[in-house]
Amino acid sequence: MSSRYLALANRVITYSVKRAKEKASPNHLPGWILNHSQFPRAMASISRREGCLLTLANLNPNVKVMEFAVCGPLQIRASAIEKELEQGAKKPFNEVIKANIGDCHAMGQTPITFIRQVLALVSYPELMDDPKFPDDVKERAKLLLAGCRGGSAGSYTDSPGIEIIRRHVAEYIEKRDGYPSDWQDIILCAGASDGIKAVLKLLICEICGLKPAIMVPIPQYPLYSATIAEFDMQQVGYYLDESKGWGLTIEELKRAINDTQGKCKPRALVVINPGNPTGQVLTKQNIQEIIKFANEEGLILLADEVYQHNVYDKNSEFHSFKKVLMEMGPPYSQTELASFMSCSKGYMGECGLRGGYAEVINLQSDVKAMYLKSISAMLCPTVLGQMTMDCVVKPPEPGQPSYDLFIKEKNAVLKSLAERAEMVAKTFNSICGMSCNAVQGAMYAFPQIYLPPKAIEIAKQQKLAPDAYYAFQLLENSGICIVPGSGFGQKEGTYHFRTTILPQPEKLKVMLEKFKIFHQEFLKKHQ
Amino acid sequence: MSSRYLALANRVITYSVKRAKEKASPNHLPGWILNHSQFPRAMASISRREGCLLTLANLNPNVKVMEFAVCGPLQIRASAIEKELEQGAKKPFNEVIKANIGDCHAMGQTPITFIRQVLALVSYPELMDDPKFPDDVKERAKLLLAGCRGGSAGSYTDSPGIEIIRRHVAEYIEKRDGYPSDWQDIILCAGASDGIKAVLKLLICEICGLKPAIMVPIPQYPLYSATIAEFDMQQVGYYLDESKGWGLTIEELKRAINDTQGKCKPRALVVINPGNPTGQVLTKQNIQEIIKFANEEGLILLADEVYQHNVYDKNSEFHSFKKVLMEMGPPYSQTELASFMSCSKGYMGECGLRGGYAEVINLQSDVKAMYLKSISAMLCPTVLGQMTMDCVVKPPEPGQPSYDLFIKEKNAVLKSLAERAEMVAKTFNSICGMSCNAVQGAMYAFPQIYLPPKAIEIAKQQKLAPDAYYAFQLLENSGICIVPGSGFGQKEGTYHFRTTILPQPEKLKVMLEKFKIFHQEFLKKHQ
């Protein structure tokens, strides 16, 4: 992994230095390299002081191998290009389209008014009597502040979050699933990522001399591979079946776990539903099979359900793992399960506010105590993020003054996302040398691309994964920034990329048109 | 450590169950135990399902031993008592005073208007034309939103934070120290705790078969002991000299590091200035000696300077480690240093908003790249926390419309804290069997208490640290919640507690009066 990573970085520095020589002021090279991440080569190219105490040789080895492709060298290069354009550089395009990350507002989605009005009032309660704010917004703000010590959002909360918000989350889950949810099983966190890391951390424990292992889908969201690497655990990948719409087959799960015999100890099974980067929505039957498999194999279930509001396919429906295992009854209903949710996705897309929750059920009580203890040193997740989550799980109800606007805004976002999901898959399938499964849910398409032998050859020469070479070519020639499939994992010999469906419709049309042209030229160029 | 922890928990459960039997509804016992942390026994007392996959036996062993005394069993019991009072329980007091945690707003401190007005505008920009908001607030909000992708605080930022805020932090440091600060050395984080963990994480690396070790003051803020335990590093404590106003002597630093010979590899030296829990402010000469020591011993410096605005003693002044080592010139000015700051303390006390920064200087460039990579998987610190930090490092300036109110609010908080600091130390020193160093800075007093042999005996019988027994007695009899010295570390055979100086003046007077009475009765009772 790491060698590919360095190769990617290497590839960028060739551009970087070239551009720097052309344009950059003396401060420019550090300027647009150092303010971004994951960039050893580039960093190394900046003057280095000898005799440092902390060096690559004595740095945490897990940090060295850990990767997070969503913010890798391609994105660093994309930001560099943006700065070059600002400075008047001539390019075959006039803007960079960042389709690499599920960053809704960055791509022009507008915030939900109800959420932002509540945030304004809890931040500055002097506005509480302002007629600009509907009564239900004021009531919510008062209720949330009443849950804060000293009535201020500036106070620490209990480490698992404010009680009233945890209760609202539990009510949301009960309403969603039709099964009880205990508010004390709800742990608020700073975005789902924070909750996922906190749960994975509990599983770091060698068992009978074997490394603890986590089963993750391939392709997967790289937070998992990054965290597994950081925690020095073993990643066990199971392949989603592209030919079956990225479906999850039990045969493959069994194949994957059987291959671990004596090598490591699988402790948990990660399922991302709706899928990231694949966009599939699991059927209830599929989820039942997965739950049975987890029970047979003694695996804790980690259900990444942050896209539960993002289902576009008319024949698909979101089924939570909690609901399905409750329906199945004992022993399945006793499965140790953690389900993760976020305020960053859905129709609200509040990525920057860092709100999320984990519902953790069937944990042994003393284990749960240790879990709560383990998060206590960080004091609490951001209060305003917690309050954002509250608005998501308890939106305005019919009859309340904010309801009509809320529903109008929510439906507009989801309707537009559904149209874009269809447009993206359709366009990619119309491009010779590309095939794309339907985007049933989430915010991404993960098309397979045909890469000619000549392109693969050049990539090898440049020490790049072939799809990374493709992605760099796309970026440099069209300004479109995507993430190569190798950042998520893919079947050997196949090549993909992940693009979000988040650019606003007009921009998305332009992007797809550019994509078409680029791909045809790329194939021609590499015949 | 862990055994004492369990003992503490044990001690609480005896109360818990007793109270539960007296008052609690069936749901009550779980109700007020489970919504808090660090509570194995209590948890275990709740019905337990057999055959869980995740048990104490296969849980992350570092999580098991990790402790965070600031939110331990005492605080769980305090919250339980609050619920009992709500339900009409008769006590020798009518409210719990939580002097255990530096939670300013929770103790009645009011937010700084400028900060909250900026937060309201960036959250809900529709207010931008509202005459209620001064022009400088609007300008700041516009500037900050211009730094956000898509102009929304709901977008992800670069992992180290928004560029304009990092630049403002660097300007603040330059102004504070009179030496240049590179905005690319500024890493924004979700409270200082987040930044401290991110830097400590880099140092996890066995060296020549020796565990990496971190030198921390004793007494220390337990985030350090907790994180060192979580990361399976070695804690090397150096004692602050209580007889010298909690001063830091080089002899003791040498004693501490010499004791590590062949046992572990000290990599970094943590200094907390102003001190937590001790409240001392280091002299410049003392800081110079520390920097020399770190250089001689090859230690990276971690300067916890979150209380840099909280200096009350007229003869003391805050000197940043960055400034002092720059003054000293090479080789000292090349020391690898991380300095941490927060928006949770100072005069603003915005604990719940989770804003902070680390200035990390003299890092090898490729190491810095790895550092930036390591934080990227968590995407970014909360944007509203970042913006709060911006207001702290770039407050209104003379002539700007918000200036007068800002200065009035800031000075009122700091003046009152200074008075409380004096009142607290003075009162404790007036109590027979207590002695307390001057609270020169920060937000805490750490008095030494005399405990009679009989009290120590009873504590032993109850498997409690003697000062923990004292703290539980104080809580049950007076409603005052403090943290026993054993949670921070102290010289063998001495006993202390940490109390904040944060209760508002009137309440603080009441608290100290109650303290006096309790202590005298405690001594009588244990004669």
Tab-separated table of C-alpha atoms in Angstrom, chain A residues 2 5-6 30-40 43-49 51-61 63-68 70-71 79 83 98 101-103 105-108 111 113 116-117 119-120 122-127 130 132-133 149-150 152-160 163 166-167 182-184 190 193-194 197 201-205 207 221 223 226 230 267 294 298-300 334-336 344-345 349-354 362-384, chain B residues 2 5-6 30-40 43-49 51-61 63-68 70-71 79 83 98 101-103 105-108 111 113 116-117 119-120 122-127 130 132-133 149-150 152-160 163 166-167 182-184 190 193-194 197 201-205 207 221 223 226 230 267 294 298-300 334-336 344-345 349-354 362-384:
chain	number	residue	atom	x	y	z
A	2	SER	CA	2.556	2.484	1.237
A	5	TYR	CA	1.102	5.817	-1.884
A	6	LEU	CA	4.640	7.136	-2.233
A	30	PRO	CA	5.490	25.352	0.236
A	31	GLY	CA	2.364	27.464	0.080
A	32	TRP	CA	0.251	25.022	-1.787
A	33	ILE	CA	1.945	21.833	-0.819
A	34	LEU	CA	2.340	22.120	2.910
A	35	ASN	CA	-1.182	23.254	3.641
A	36	HIS	CA	-2.371	19.839	2.535
A	37	SER	CA	-1.935	16.349	3.820
A	38	GLN	CA	-0.358	13.001	2.927
A	39	PHE	CA	2.619	14.302	1.069
A	40	PRO	CA	5.968	12.851	2.102
A	43	MET	CA	7.377	17.725	2.201
A	44	ALA	CA	10.807	16.203	1.869
A	45	SER	CA	11.513	18.577	-0.965
A	46	ILE	CA	11.184	21.501	1.452
A	47	SER	CA	14.382	22.419	3.274
A	48	ARG	CA	14.970	19.843	6.016
A	49	ARG	CA	16.745	20.457	9.293
A	51	GLY	CA	19.276	15.992	13.509
A	52	CYS	CA	15.569	15.902	14.271
A	53	LEU	CA	14.526	13.675	17.153
A	54	LEU	CA	11.378	12.484	15.418
A	55	THR	CA	12.140	10.887	12.058
A	56	LEU	CA	10.446	8.433	9.723
A	57	ALA	CA	12.663	5.792	11.312
A	58	ASN	CA	11.186	6.229	14.799
A	59	LEU	CA	7.696	7.440	13.892
A	60	ASN	CA	4.658	5.327	14.746
A	61	PRO	CA	4.924	2.587	12.068
A	63	VAL	CA	0.870	5.928	10.898
A	64	LYS	CA	3.425	5.374	8.168
A	65	VAL	CA	1.426	2.650	6.415
A	66	MET	CA	-1.990	4.184	7.052
A	67	GLU	CA	-3.634	5.728	4.002
A	68	PHE	CA	-6.784	7.747	3.325
A	70	VAL	CA	-10.205	10.390	-0.246
A	71	CYS	CA	-7.709	13.126	0.718
A	79	SER	CA	-5.981	22.169	-4.718
A	83	LYS	CA	-4.327	28.037	-6.800
A	98	LYS	CA	-14.045	18.190	-6.777
A	101	ILE	CA	-15.424	13.702	-1.527
A	102	GLY	CA	-19.009	13.574	-0.251
A	103	ASP	CA	-18.954	17.234	0.711
A	105	HIS	CA	-22.420	22.083	0.803
A	106	ALA	CA	-19.038	22.479	-0.880
A	107	MET	CA	-20.786	21.433	-4.085
A	108	GLY	CA	-23.529	24.014	-3.707
A	111	PRO	CA	-28.306	24.026	4.368
A	113	THR	CA	-33.140	26.251	7.349
A	116	ARG	CA	-29.331	26.509	10.952
A	117	GLN	CA	-31.992	28.529	12.772
A	119	LEU	CA	-27.919	26.577	15.726
A	120	ALA	CA	-28.177	30.371	15.583
A	122	VAL	CA	-28.481	28.072	20.797
A	123	SER	CA	-25.302	29.954	19.877
A	124	TYR	CA	-26.778	33.380	20.595
A	125	PRO	CA	-29.881	33.016	22.788
A	126	GLU	CA	-30.356	36.803	22.731
A	127	LEU	CA	-32.162	36.100	19.448
A	130	ASP	CA	-36.617	37.649	17.377
A	132	LYS	CA	-37.613	36.061	12.391
A	133	PHE	CA	-37.522	32.673	14.108
A	149	ARG	CA	-25.121	22.640	32.119
A	150	GLY	CA	-25.543	26.299	32.950
A	152	SER	CA	-24.968	27.112	27.631
A	153	ALA	CA	-23.804	25.232	24.523
A	154	GLY	CA	-20.336	26.169	25.773
A	155	SER	CA	-20.444	23.643	28.625
A	156	TYR	CA	-19.097	20.101	28.508
A	157	THR	CA	-21.752	17.430	28.219
A	158	ASP	CA	-21.612	13.838	29.440
A	159	SER	CA	-19.136	11.995	27.205
A	160	PRO	CA	-21.891	10.048	25.393
A	163	GLU	CA	-29.423	13.102	27.574
A	166	ARG	CA	-29.828	10.699	23.124
A	167	ARG	CA	-33.511	10.228	23.974
A	182	ASP	CA	-32.724	2.453	24.836
A	183	TRP	CA	-31.418	6.010	24.926
A	184	GLN	CA	-28.542	4.745	27.027
A	190	ALA	CA	-18.136	13.917	16.321
A	193	SER	CA	-15.931	8.421	11.845
A	194	ASP	CA	-15.344	9.277	15.503
A	197	LYS	CA	-12.973	4.497	15.601
A	201	LYS	CA	-10.595	0.569	19.364
A	202	LEU	CA	-12.333	-1.755	21.829
A	203	LEU	CA	-11.500	-4.737	19.622
A	204	ILE	CA	-7.722	-4.251	19.674
A	205	CYS	CA	-6.732	-7.432	21.484
A	207	ILE	CA	-6.508	-13.607	20.716
A	221	TYR	CA	-14.726	3.393	2.538
A	223	LEU	CA	-11.738	5.160	6.953
A	226	ALA	CA	-6.942	3.580	7.631
A	230	GLU	CA	-3.563	2.697	12.649
A	267	ARG	CA	-13.829	-10.154	15.423
A	294	ALA	CA	-22.198	-13.180	11.721
A	298	GLY	CA	-19.129	-15.212	16.096
A	299	LEU	CA	-18.673	-11.771	14.559
A	300	ILE	CA	-19.776	-8.454	16.020
A	334	GLN	CA	-28.954	-10.752	20.720
A	335	THR	CA	-26.213	-9.988	18.198
A	336	GLU	CA	-23.723	-7.406	19.396
A	344	SER	CA	-22.928	14.814	7.232
A	345	LYS	CA	-24.917	12.928	4.613
A	349	GLY	CA	-25.077	17.224	4.376
A	350	GLU	CA	-23.713	19.070	7.417
A	351	CYS	CA	-20.201	17.605	7.105
A	352	GLY	CA	-18.394	20.440	8.864
A	353	LEU	CA	-20.526	20.391	12.010
A	354	ARG	CA	-19.276	16.918	12.990
A	362	ASN	CA	-26.388	-6.216	23.298
A	363	LEU	CA	-23.023	-5.207	24.741
A	364	GLN	CA	-22.010	-6.875	27.969
A	365	SER	CA	-22.644	-4.274	30.659
A	366	ASP	CA	-19.089	-4.115	31.950
A	367	VAL	CA	-17.768	-3.879	28.399
A	368	LYS	CA	-20.116	-0.967	27.811
A	369	ALA	CA	-18.760	0.681	30.940
A	370	MET	CA	-15.247	0.375	29.519
A	371	TYR	CA	-16.467	1.794	26.199
A	372	LEU	CA	-17.913	4.815	27.999
A	373	LYS	CA	-14.743	5.177	30.040
A	374	SER	CA	-12.613	5.046	26.911
A	375	ILE	CA	-14.345	8.086	25.395
A	376	SER	CA	-14.361	10.100	28.619
A	377	ALA	CA	-10.828	11.513	28.384
A	378	MET	CA	-11.894	13.408	25.252
A	379	LEU	CA	-14.614	14.965	27.432
A	380	CYS	CA	-17.462	15.277	24.907
A	381	PRO	CA	-18.302	15.574	21.214
A	382	THR	CA	-18.956	19.087	19.960
A	383	VAL	CA	-22.212	20.348	21.464
A	384	LEU	CA	-23.318	22.124	18.283
B	2	SER	CA	-7.170	-0.118	37.719
B	5	TYR	CA	-10.447	2.500	40.034
B	6	LEU	CA	-12.563	-0.574	40.604
B	30	PRO	CA	-29.905	2.098	35.218
B	31	GLY	CA	-31.199	5.581	34.551
B	32	TRP	CA	-28.637	7.387	36.556
B	33	ILE	CA	-25.829	4.932	36.402
B	34	LEU	CA	-25.647	3.987	32.755
B	35	ASN	CA	-25.818	7.483	31.375
B	36	HIS	CA	-22.406	8.077	32.886
B	37	SER	CA	-18.982	6.656	32.317
B	38	GLN	CA	-16.268	4.622	34.033
B	39	PHE	CA	-18.494	2.319	35.975
B	40	PRO	CA	-17.778	-1.389	35.647
B	43	MET	CA	-22.787	-1.724	34.916
B	44	ALA	CA	-22.168	-5.278	35.961
B	45	SER	CA	-25.010	-4.971	38.418
B	46	ILE	CA	-27.405	-4.432	35.537
B	47	SER	CA	-28.800	-7.619	34.033
B	48	ARG	CA	-26.068	-9.196	31.911
B	49	ARG	CA	-26.591	-11.341	28.854
B	51	GLY	CA	-22.296	-15.450	25.844
B	52	CYS	CA	-21.259	-12.036	24.582
B	53	LEU	CA	-18.490	-12.015	21.996
B	54	LEU	CA	-16.840	-8.924	23.447
B	55	THR	CA	-15.914	-9.417	27.108
B	56	LEU	CA	-13.473	-7.903	29.575
B	57	ALA	CA	-11.222	-10.852	28.769
B	58	ASN	CA	-10.847	-9.945	25.087
B	59	LEU	CA	-11.322	-6.169	25.293
B	60	ASN	CA	-8.472	-3.812	24.402
B	61	PRO	CA	-6.253	-4.195	27.508
B	63	VAL	CA	-8.699	0.606	27.549
B	64	LYS	CA	-9.112	-1.518	30.669
B	65	VAL	CA	-6.265	0.137	32.558
B	66	MET	CA	-6.870	3.645	31.211
B	67	GLU	CA	-8.378	6.092	33.714
B	68	PHE	CA	-9.709	9.649	33.617
B	70	VAL	CA	-11.946	14.090	36.191
B	71	CYS	CA	-15.015	12.096	35.117
B	79	SER	CA	-24.877	13.261	39.113
B	83	LYS	CA	-31.188	13.240	40.343
B	98	LYS	CA	-19.445	20.518	40.744
B	101	ILE	CA	-14.091	20.034	36.198
B	102	GLY	CA	-12.989	23.253	34.500
B	103	ASP	CA	-16.389	23.796	32.953
B	105	HIS	CA	-20.247	28.117	31.580
B	106	ALA	CA	-21.624	25.230	33.618
B	107	MET	CA	-20.650	27.239	36.680
B	108	GLY	CA	-22.455	30.357	35.526
B	111	PRO	CA	-20.281	33.603	26.978
B	113	THR	CA	-20.906	38.220	23.044
B	116	ARG	CA	-21.545	33.984	19.993
B	117	GLN	CA	-22.641	36.664	17.532
B	119	LEU	CA	-21.298	31.838	15.513
B	120	ALA	CA	-24.918	32.895	14.984
B	122	VAL	CA	-21.925	31.840	10.244
B	123	SER	CA	-24.591	29.318	11.248
B	124	TYR	CA	-27.459	31.319	9.772
B	125	PRO	CA	-26.101	33.876	7.275
B	126	GLU	CA	-29.650	35.106	6.620
B	127	LEU	CA	-29.003	37.278	9.700
B	130	ASP	CA	-29.742	42.238	10.873
B	132	LYS	CA	-28.630	43.703	15.869
B	133	PHE	CA	-25.166	42.626	14.773
B	149	ARG	CA	-15.957	25.576	0.537
B	150	GLY	CA	-19.273	26.594	-0.952
B	152	SER	CA	-20.902	27.088	4.199
B	153	ALA	CA	-19.766	26.105	7.691
B	154	GLY	CA	-21.304	22.743	6.787
B	155	SER	CA	-18.462	21.845	4.410
B	156	TYR	CA	-15.376	19.826	5.292
B	157	THR	CA	-12.222	21.895	5.678
B	158	ASP	CA	-8.639	20.817	5.115
B	159	SER	CA	-7.738	18.415	7.944
B	160	PRO	CA	-5.475	20.981	9.676
B	163	GLU	CA	-6.378	28.503	6.012
B	166	ARG	CA	-4.561	29.138	10.719
B	167	ARG	CA	-3.141	32.449	9.475
B	182	ASP	CA	4.294	29.925	10.026
B	183	TRP	CA	0.552	29.397	9.526
B	184	GLN	CA	1.406	26.008	8.063
B	190	ALA	CA	-11.285	19.677	18.374
B	193	SER	CA	-7.101	17.166	23.964
B	194	ASP	CA	-7.562	16.168	20.329
B	197	LYS	CA	-3.498	12.868	21.346
B	201	LYS	CA	0.241	9.136	18.649
B	202	LEU	CA	3.206	9.897	16.394
B	203	LEU	CA	5.603	8.847	19.157
B	204	ILE	CA	4.262	5.303	19.532
B	205	CYS	CA	7.335	3.398	18.428
B	207	ILE	CA	13.115	2.015	20.250
B	221	TYR	CA	-3.787	16.496	34.055
B	223	LEU	CA	-5.582	13.269	29.850
B	226	ALA	CA	-5.070	8.210	30.089
B	230	GLU	CA	-4.334	3.911	25.791
B	267	ARG	CA	10.790	10.690	23.865
B	294	ALA	CA	15.138	18.731	26.888
B	298	GLY	CA	16.968	14.613	23.357
B	299	LEU	CA	13.354	15.161	24.344
B	300	ILE	CA	10.607	16.668	22.212
B	334	GLN	CA	15.587	24.241	16.784
B	335	THR	CA	13.880	22.176	19.487
B	336	GLU	CA	10.970	20.128	18.213
B	344	SER	CA	-12.263	26.015	26.468
B	345	LYS	CA	-10.327	27.991	29.076
B	349	GLY	CA	-14.469	29.070	28.554
B	350	GLU	CA	-16.153	27.618	25.458
B	351	CYS	CA	-15.605	23.983	26.482
B	352	GLY	CA	-18.513	22.533	24.525
B	353	LEU	CA	-17.546	24.052	21.186
B	354	ARG	CA	-14.358	21.968	20.983
B	362	ASN	CA	10.967	22.290	13.857
B	363	LEU	CA	9.414	19.011	12.721
B	364	GLN	CA	11.212	17.158	9.970
B	365	SER	CA	9.213	17.857	6.829
B	366	ASP	CA	8.420	14.239	6.005
B	367	VAL	CA	7.407	13.613	9.620
B	368	LYS	CA	5.073	16.572	9.391
B	369	ALA	CA	3.577	15.089	6.235
B	370	MET	CA	2.870	11.882	8.144
B	371	TYR	CA	1.336	13.907	10.973
B	372	LEU	CA	-0.987	15.625	8.517
B	373	LYS	CA	-1.789	12.301	6.885
B	374	SER	CA	-2.581	10.742	10.261
B	375	ILE	CA	-5.313	13.288	11.000
B	376	SER	CA	-6.822	13.185	7.510
B	377	ALA	CA	-9.024	10.105	7.983
B	378	MET	CA	-11.037	12.051	10.567
B	379	LEU	CA	-11.601	14.629	7.824
B	380	CYS	CA	-11.595	17.864	9.859
B	381	PRO	CA	-12.178	19.366	13.313
B	382	THR	CA	-15.587	20.935	13.855
B	383	VAL	CA	-15.849	24.068	11.730
B	384	LEU	CA	-17.731	26.057	14.393
